[in-house]
PDB file of C-alpha atoms in Angstrom:
ATOM      1  CA  UNK A   1      15.406  14.697 -14.350  1.00 59.00           C
ATOM      2  CA  UNK A   2      12.358  16.715 -13.382  1.00 61.00           C
ATOM      3  CA  UNK A   3      12.692  19.057 -16.371  1.00 61.00           C
ATOM      4  CA  UNK A   4      13.017  16.087 -18.678  1.00 60.00           C
ATOM      5  CA  UNK A   5       9.796  14.539 -17.324  1.00 59.00           C
ATOM      6  CA  UNK A   6       7.774  17.583 -18.406  1.00 59.00           C
ATOM      7  CA  UNK A   7       8.199  16.801 -22.106  1.00 58.00           C
ATOM      8  CA  UNK A   8      10.339  13.697 -22.459  1.00 55.00           C
ATOM      9  CA  UNK A   9      10.715  13.704 -26.272  1.00 60.00           C
ATOM     10  CA  UNK A  10      11.931  17.304 -26.391  1.00 59.00           C
ATOM     11  CA  UNK A  11      14.282  17.216 -23.393  1.00 55.00           C
ATOM     12  CA  UNK A  12      15.703  13.693 -23.828  1.00 58.00           C
ATOM     13  CA  UNK A  13      18.150  14.712 -26.534  1.00 58.00           C
ATOM     14  CA  UNK A  14      18.991  18.068 -24.919  1.00 61.00           C
ATOM     15  CA  UNK A  15      19.269  17.357 -21.194  1.00 62.00           C
ATOM     16  CA  UNK A  16      19.424  13.709 -20.234  1.00 64.00           C
ATOM     17  CA  UNK A  17      19.323  10.629 -22.437  1.00 68.00           C
ATOM     18  CA  UNK A  18      17.769   7.270 -21.558  1.00 70.00           C
ATOM     19  CA  UNK A  19      21.245   6.043 -20.518  1.00 74.00           C
ATOM     20  CA  UNK A  20      20.809   8.000 -17.286  1.00 73.00           C
ATOM     21  CA  UNK A  21      17.636   6.104 -16.275  1.00 74.00           C
ATOM     22  CA  UNK A  22      19.329   3.212 -14.427  1.00 80.00           C
ATOM     23  CA  UNK A  23      21.776   5.353 -12.392  1.00 81.00           C
ATOM     24  CA  UNK A  24      19.025   7.854 -11.556  1.00 77.00           C
ATOM     25  CA  UNK A  25      16.797   5.059 -10.222  1.00 78.00           C
ATOM     26  CA  UNK A  26      19.637   3.388  -8.307  1.00 85.00           C
ATOM     27  CA  UNK A  27      20.477   6.625  -6.501  1.00 83.00           C
ATOM     28  CA  UNK A  28      16.840   7.637  -6.029  1.00 77.00           C
ATOM     29  CA  UNK A  29      17.054  10.703  -8.260  1.00 73.00           C
ATOM     30  CA  UNK A  30      14.009   9.777 -10.315  1.00 70.00           C
ATOM     31  CA  UNK A  31      10.848  11.344  -8.992  1.00 69.00           C
ATOM     32  CA  UNK A  32       7.199  10.730  -9.551  1.00 66.00           C
ATOM     33  CA  UNK A  33       4.545  13.311  -8.807  1.00 65.00           C
ATOM     34  CA  UNK A  34       1.491  11.118  -9.408  1.00 64.00           C
ATOM     35  CA  UNK A  35       0.268  11.712  -5.855  1.00 65.00           C
ATOM     36  CA  UNK A  36      -0.214  15.369  -6.748  1.00 69.00           C
ATOM     37  CA  UNK A  37      -0.611  15.452 -10.533  1.00 66.00           C
ATOM     38  CA  UNK A  38      -1.942  14.992 -13.091  1.00 67.00           C
ATOM     39  CA  UNK A  39      -4.800  13.075 -11.372  1.00 71.00           C
ATOM     40  CA  UNK A  40      -4.524  12.921  -7.570  1.00 74.00           C
ATOM     41  CA  UNK A  41      -6.972  10.723  -5.660  1.00 77.00           C
ATOM     42  CA  UNK A  42     -10.367  12.292  -5.254  1.00 84.00           C
ATOM     43  CA  UNK A  43     -11.674   9.958  -2.579  1.00 86.00           C
ATOM     44  CA  UNK A  44     -10.634   8.783   0.829  1.00 88.00           C
ATOM     45  CA  UNK A  45     -12.302   6.469   3.230  1.00 94.00           C
ATOM     46  CA  UNK A  46     -12.304   3.857   5.930  1.00 97.00           C
ATOM     47  CA  UNK A  47     -13.669   0.362   6.379  1.00 97.00           C
ATOM     48  CA  UNK A  48     -16.540  -0.834   8.545  1.00 98.00           C
ATOM     49  CA  UNK A  49     -16.275  -4.549   9.392  1.00 98.00           C
ATOM     50  CA  UNK A  50     -19.658  -5.479  10.768  1.00 98.00           C
ATOM     51  CA  UNK A  51     -20.530  -8.872  12.169  1.00 98.00           C
ATOM     52  CA  UNK A  52     -23.963 -10.193  13.031  1.00 97.00           C
ATOM     53  CA  UNK A  53     -24.017 -12.934  15.638  1.00 96.00           C
ATOM     54  CA  UNK A  54     -26.554 -15.753  15.619  1.00 93.00           C
ATOM     55  CA  UNK A  55     -28.327 -14.113  18.563  1.00 93.00           C
ATOM     56  CA  UNK A  56     -28.782 -10.925  16.469  1.00 95.00           C
ATOM     57  CA  UNK A  57     -26.078  -8.835  18.160  1.00 95.00           C
ATOM     58  CA  UNK A  58     -24.138  -6.492  15.848  1.00 97.00           C
ATOM     59  CA  UNK A  59     -20.385  -6.350  16.591  1.00 97.00           C
ATOM     60  CA  UNK A  60     -17.240  -4.663  15.320  1.00 98.00           C
ATOM     61  CA  UNK A  61     -15.076  -7.442  13.870  1.00 98.00           C
ATOM     62  CA  UNK A  62     -11.956  -5.277  13.582  1.00 97.00           C
ATOM     63  CA  UNK A  63     -11.787  -3.647  17.024  1.00 96.00           C
ATOM     64  CA  UNK A  64     -13.937  -5.877  19.225  1.00 95.00           C
ATOM     65  CA  UNK A  65     -14.320  -3.440  22.109  1.00 93.00           C
ATOM     66  CA  UNK A  66     -15.194  -0.372  19.992  1.00 95.00           C
ATOM     67  CA  UNK A  67     -18.414   0.677  18.262  1.00 96.00           C
ATOM     68  CA  UNK A  68     -18.651   0.374  14.496  1.00 98.00           C
ATOM     69  CA  UNK A  69     -17.004   3.423  12.856  1.00 97.00           C
ATOM     70  CA  UNK A  70     -19.913   4.729  10.774  1.00 97.00           C
ATOM     71  CA  UNK A  71     -18.688   8.267  11.462  1.00 95.00           C
ATOM     72  CA  UNK A  72     -15.213   9.199  10.290  1.00 94.00           C
ATOM     73  CA  UNK A  73     -12.609   8.343  12.934  1.00 94.00           C
ATOM     74  CA  UNK A  74     -10.656  11.306  14.243  1.00 93.00           C
ATOM     75  CA  UNK A  75      -7.502   9.776  12.773  1.00 94.00           C
ATOM     76  CA  UNK A  76      -8.245   7.102  10.166  1.00 92.00           C
ATOM     77  CA  UNK A  77      -4.608   5.970  10.099  1.00 91.00           C
ATOM     78  CA  UNK A  78      -4.849   5.065  13.797  1.00 92.00           C
ATOM     79  CA  UNK A  79      -7.506   2.446  13.004  1.00 93.00           C
ATOM     80  CA  UNK A  80      -4.977   0.259  11.189  1.00 93.00           C
ATOM     81  CA  UNK A  81      -3.059  -2.113  13.423  1.00 91.00           C
ATOM     82  CA  UNK A  82       0.119  -1.865  11.320  1.00 95.00           C
ATOM     83  CA  UNK A  83       1.326  -0.276   8.100  1.00 94.00           C
ATOM     84  CA  UNK A  84       0.958  -3.636   6.343  1.00 96.00           C
ATOM     85  CA  UNK A  85      -2.678  -3.851   7.411  1.00 96.00           C
ATOM     86  CA  UNK A  86      -3.213  -0.334   6.074  1.00 95.00           C
ATOM     87  CA  UNK A  87      -1.865  -1.335   2.661  1.00 95.00           C
ATOM     88  CA  UNK A  88      -3.829  -4.597   2.571  1.00 97.00           C
ATOM     89  CA  UNK A  89      -7.103  -2.963   3.595  1.00 96.00           C
ATOM     90  CA  UNK A  90      -6.589  -0.090   1.169  1.00 94.00           C
ATOM     91  CA  UNK A  91      -5.987  -2.612  -1.613  1.00 95.00           C
ATOM     92  CA  UNK A  92      -9.108  -4.698  -0.987  1.00 96.00           C
ATOM     93  CA  UNK A  93     -11.296  -1.629  -1.511  1.00 95.00           C
ATOM     94  CA  UNK A  94     -10.230  -1.666  -5.184  1.00 93.00           C
ATOM     95  CA  UNK A  95     -11.529  -4.003  -7.888  1.00 95.00           C
ATOM     96  CA  UNK A  96      -8.182  -5.636  -8.804  1.00 95.00           C
ATOM     97  CA  UNK A  97      -8.029  -7.009  -5.239  1.00 97.00           C
ATOM     98  CA  UNK A  98     -11.724  -7.892  -4.843  1.00 97.00           C
ATOM     99  CA  UNK A  99     -10.928 -11.628  -4.628  1.00 97.00           C
ATOM    100  CA  UNK A 100      -9.129 -11.011  -1.311  1.00 97.00           C
ATOM    101  CA  UNK A 101     -12.344  -9.837   0.365  1.00 98.00           C
ATOM    102  CA  UNK A 102     -13.674 -13.385   0.761  1.00 97.00           C
ATOM    103  CA  UNK A 103     -10.744 -14.831   2.736  1.00 97.00           C
ATOM    104  CA  UNK A 104     -10.537 -11.622   4.741  1.00 98.00           C
ATOM    105  CA  UNK A 105     -14.214 -11.867   5.782  1.00 98.00           C
ATOM    106  CA  UNK A 106     -13.716 -15.555   6.637  1.00 97.00           C
ATOM    107  CA  UNK A 107     -10.716 -14.612   8.784  1.00 98.00           C
ATOM    108  CA  UNK A 108     -12.696 -11.874  10.578  1.00 98.00           C
ATOM    109  CA  UNK A 109     -15.442 -14.377  11.482  1.00 97.00           C
ATOM    110  CA  UNK A 110     -12.972 -17.076  12.531  1.00 96.00           C
ATOM    111  CA  UNK A 111     -11.009 -14.631  14.715  1.00 96.00           C
ATOM    112  CA  UNK A 112     -14.182 -13.466  16.472  1.00 96.00           C
ATOM    113  CA  UNK A 113     -15.443 -17.014  16.978  1.00 94.00           C
ATOM    114  CA  UNK A 114     -12.118 -18.236  18.389  1.00 93.00           C
ATOM    115  CA  UNK A 115     -12.010 -15.409  20.894  1.00 92.00           C
ATOM    116  CA  UNK A 116     -15.688 -14.983  21.825  1.00 90.00           C
ATOM    117  CA  UNK A 117     -17.858 -17.929  20.867  1.00 73.00           C
ATOM    118  CA  UNK A 118     -16.131 -20.748  22.707  1.00 76.00           C
ATOM    119  CA  UNK A 119     -19.094 -22.864  23.707  1.00 72.00           C
ATOM    120  CA  UNK A 120     -21.543 -19.957  23.991  1.00 75.00           C
ATOM    121  CA  UNK A 121     -24.672 -20.669  22.014  1.00 80.00           C
ATOM    122  CA  UNK A 122     -25.612 -17.830  19.658  1.00 83.00           C
ATOM    123  CA  UNK A 123     -22.330 -15.893  20.051  1.00 89.00           C
ATOM    124  CA  UNK A 124     -20.771 -17.099  16.792  1.00 94.00           C
ATOM    125  CA  UNK A 125     -20.699 -14.937  13.659  1.00 96.00           C
ATOM    126  CA  UNK A 126     -23.556 -15.602  11.260  1.00 95.00           C
ATOM    127  CA  UNK A 127     -22.976 -12.739   8.803  1.00 98.00           C
ATOM    128  CA  UNK A 128     -20.045 -10.488   7.873  1.00 98.00           C
ATOM    129  CA  UNK A 129     -20.516  -7.260   5.950  1.00 98.00           C
ATOM    130  CA  UNK A 130     -17.484  -5.340   4.752  1.00 98.00           C
ATOM    131  CA  UNK A 131     -18.349  -1.737   3.882  1.00 98.00           C
ATOM    132  CA  UNK A 132     -16.233   1.110   2.589  1.00 97.00           C
ATOM    133  CA  UNK A 133     -17.210   4.568   3.815  1.00 98.00           C
ATOM    134  CA  UNK A 134     -16.119   6.894   1.011  1.00 96.00           C
ATOM    135  CA  UNK A 135     -15.438  10.577   1.496  1.00 94.00           C
ATOM    136  CA  UNK A 136     -15.118  12.460  -1.789  1.00 93.00           C
ATOM    137  CA  UNK A 137     -12.621  15.308  -2.002  1.00 89.00           C
ATOM    138  CA  UNK A 138     -14.432  18.460  -3.120  1.00 90.00           C
ATOM    139  CA  UNK A 139     -12.881  21.216  -5.237  1.00 87.00           C
ATOM    140  CA  UNK A 140     -11.112  23.933  -3.228  1.00 88.00           C
ATOM    141  CA  UNK A 141     -13.526  26.092  -1.267  1.00 93.00           C
ATOM    142  CA  UNK A 142     -16.437  23.648  -1.506  1.00 93.00           C
ATOM    143  CA  UNK A 143     -17.847  21.845   1.562  1.00 92.00           C
ATOM    144  CA  UNK A 144     -16.962  18.207   2.206  1.00 87.00           C
ATOM    145  CA  UNK A 145     -19.969  16.056   1.309  1.00 92.00           C
ATOM    146  CA  UNK A 146     -21.332  13.419   3.672  1.00 94.00           C
ATOM    147  CA  UNK A 147     -19.589  10.047   3.278  1.00 95.00           C
ATOM    148  CA  UNK A 148     -21.186   7.409   1.076  1.00 96.00           C
ATOM    149  CA  UNK A 149     -21.337   3.717   1.991  1.00 97.00           C
ATOM    150  CA  UNK A 150     -20.331   1.087  -0.539  1.00 97.00           C
ATOM    151  CA  UNK A 151     -20.856  -2.508   0.569  1.00 98.00           C
ATOM    152  CA  UNK A 152     -17.834  -4.454  -0.671  1.00 97.00           C
ATOM    153  CA  UNK A 153     -18.847  -7.927   0.441  1.00 97.00           C
ATOM    154  CA  UNK A 154     -21.528  -9.693   2.452  1.00 97.00           C
ATOM    155  CA  UNK A 155     -20.982 -13.257   3.594  1.00 97.00           C
ATOM    156  CA  UNK A 156     -23.262 -15.645   5.487  1.00 97.00           C
ATOM    157  CA  UNK A 157     -22.123 -18.654   7.506  1.00 94.00           C
ATOM    158  CA  UNK A 158     -24.176 -21.764   8.232  1.00 86.00           C
TER     159      UNK A 158
END
């Protein structure tokens, strides 16, 4: 299977025809190396979910009791509450999933307000800013550049 994938047209008639595709997929013999080649990802990153309260306080809307992660967390994967959250949050950093940023920011504000702003004047979320801290992968032997910040969405509440 792997040899055939190198040059499909040449090897299909000599090694393995298309008739083998279904059984190979059923038994997990088909392999895909897109994580490594030909174009592996050249950026990594993490999200900063910043909330501004009506009294001007800046808060972390993802992990309430922690400071905002402007510096790279020691283990980025540990910042995700579950594997499903990791996939969702990774997706909303990309343009095909940009529409999901709005309900996510609304949910962040609602969750904070339900837990912290019960009756306290000025403690409700006024603004949510969702930022992606991007760390580019340098060529081998080159230093890692400082992360860049890309604001994905800013939302204000009345």
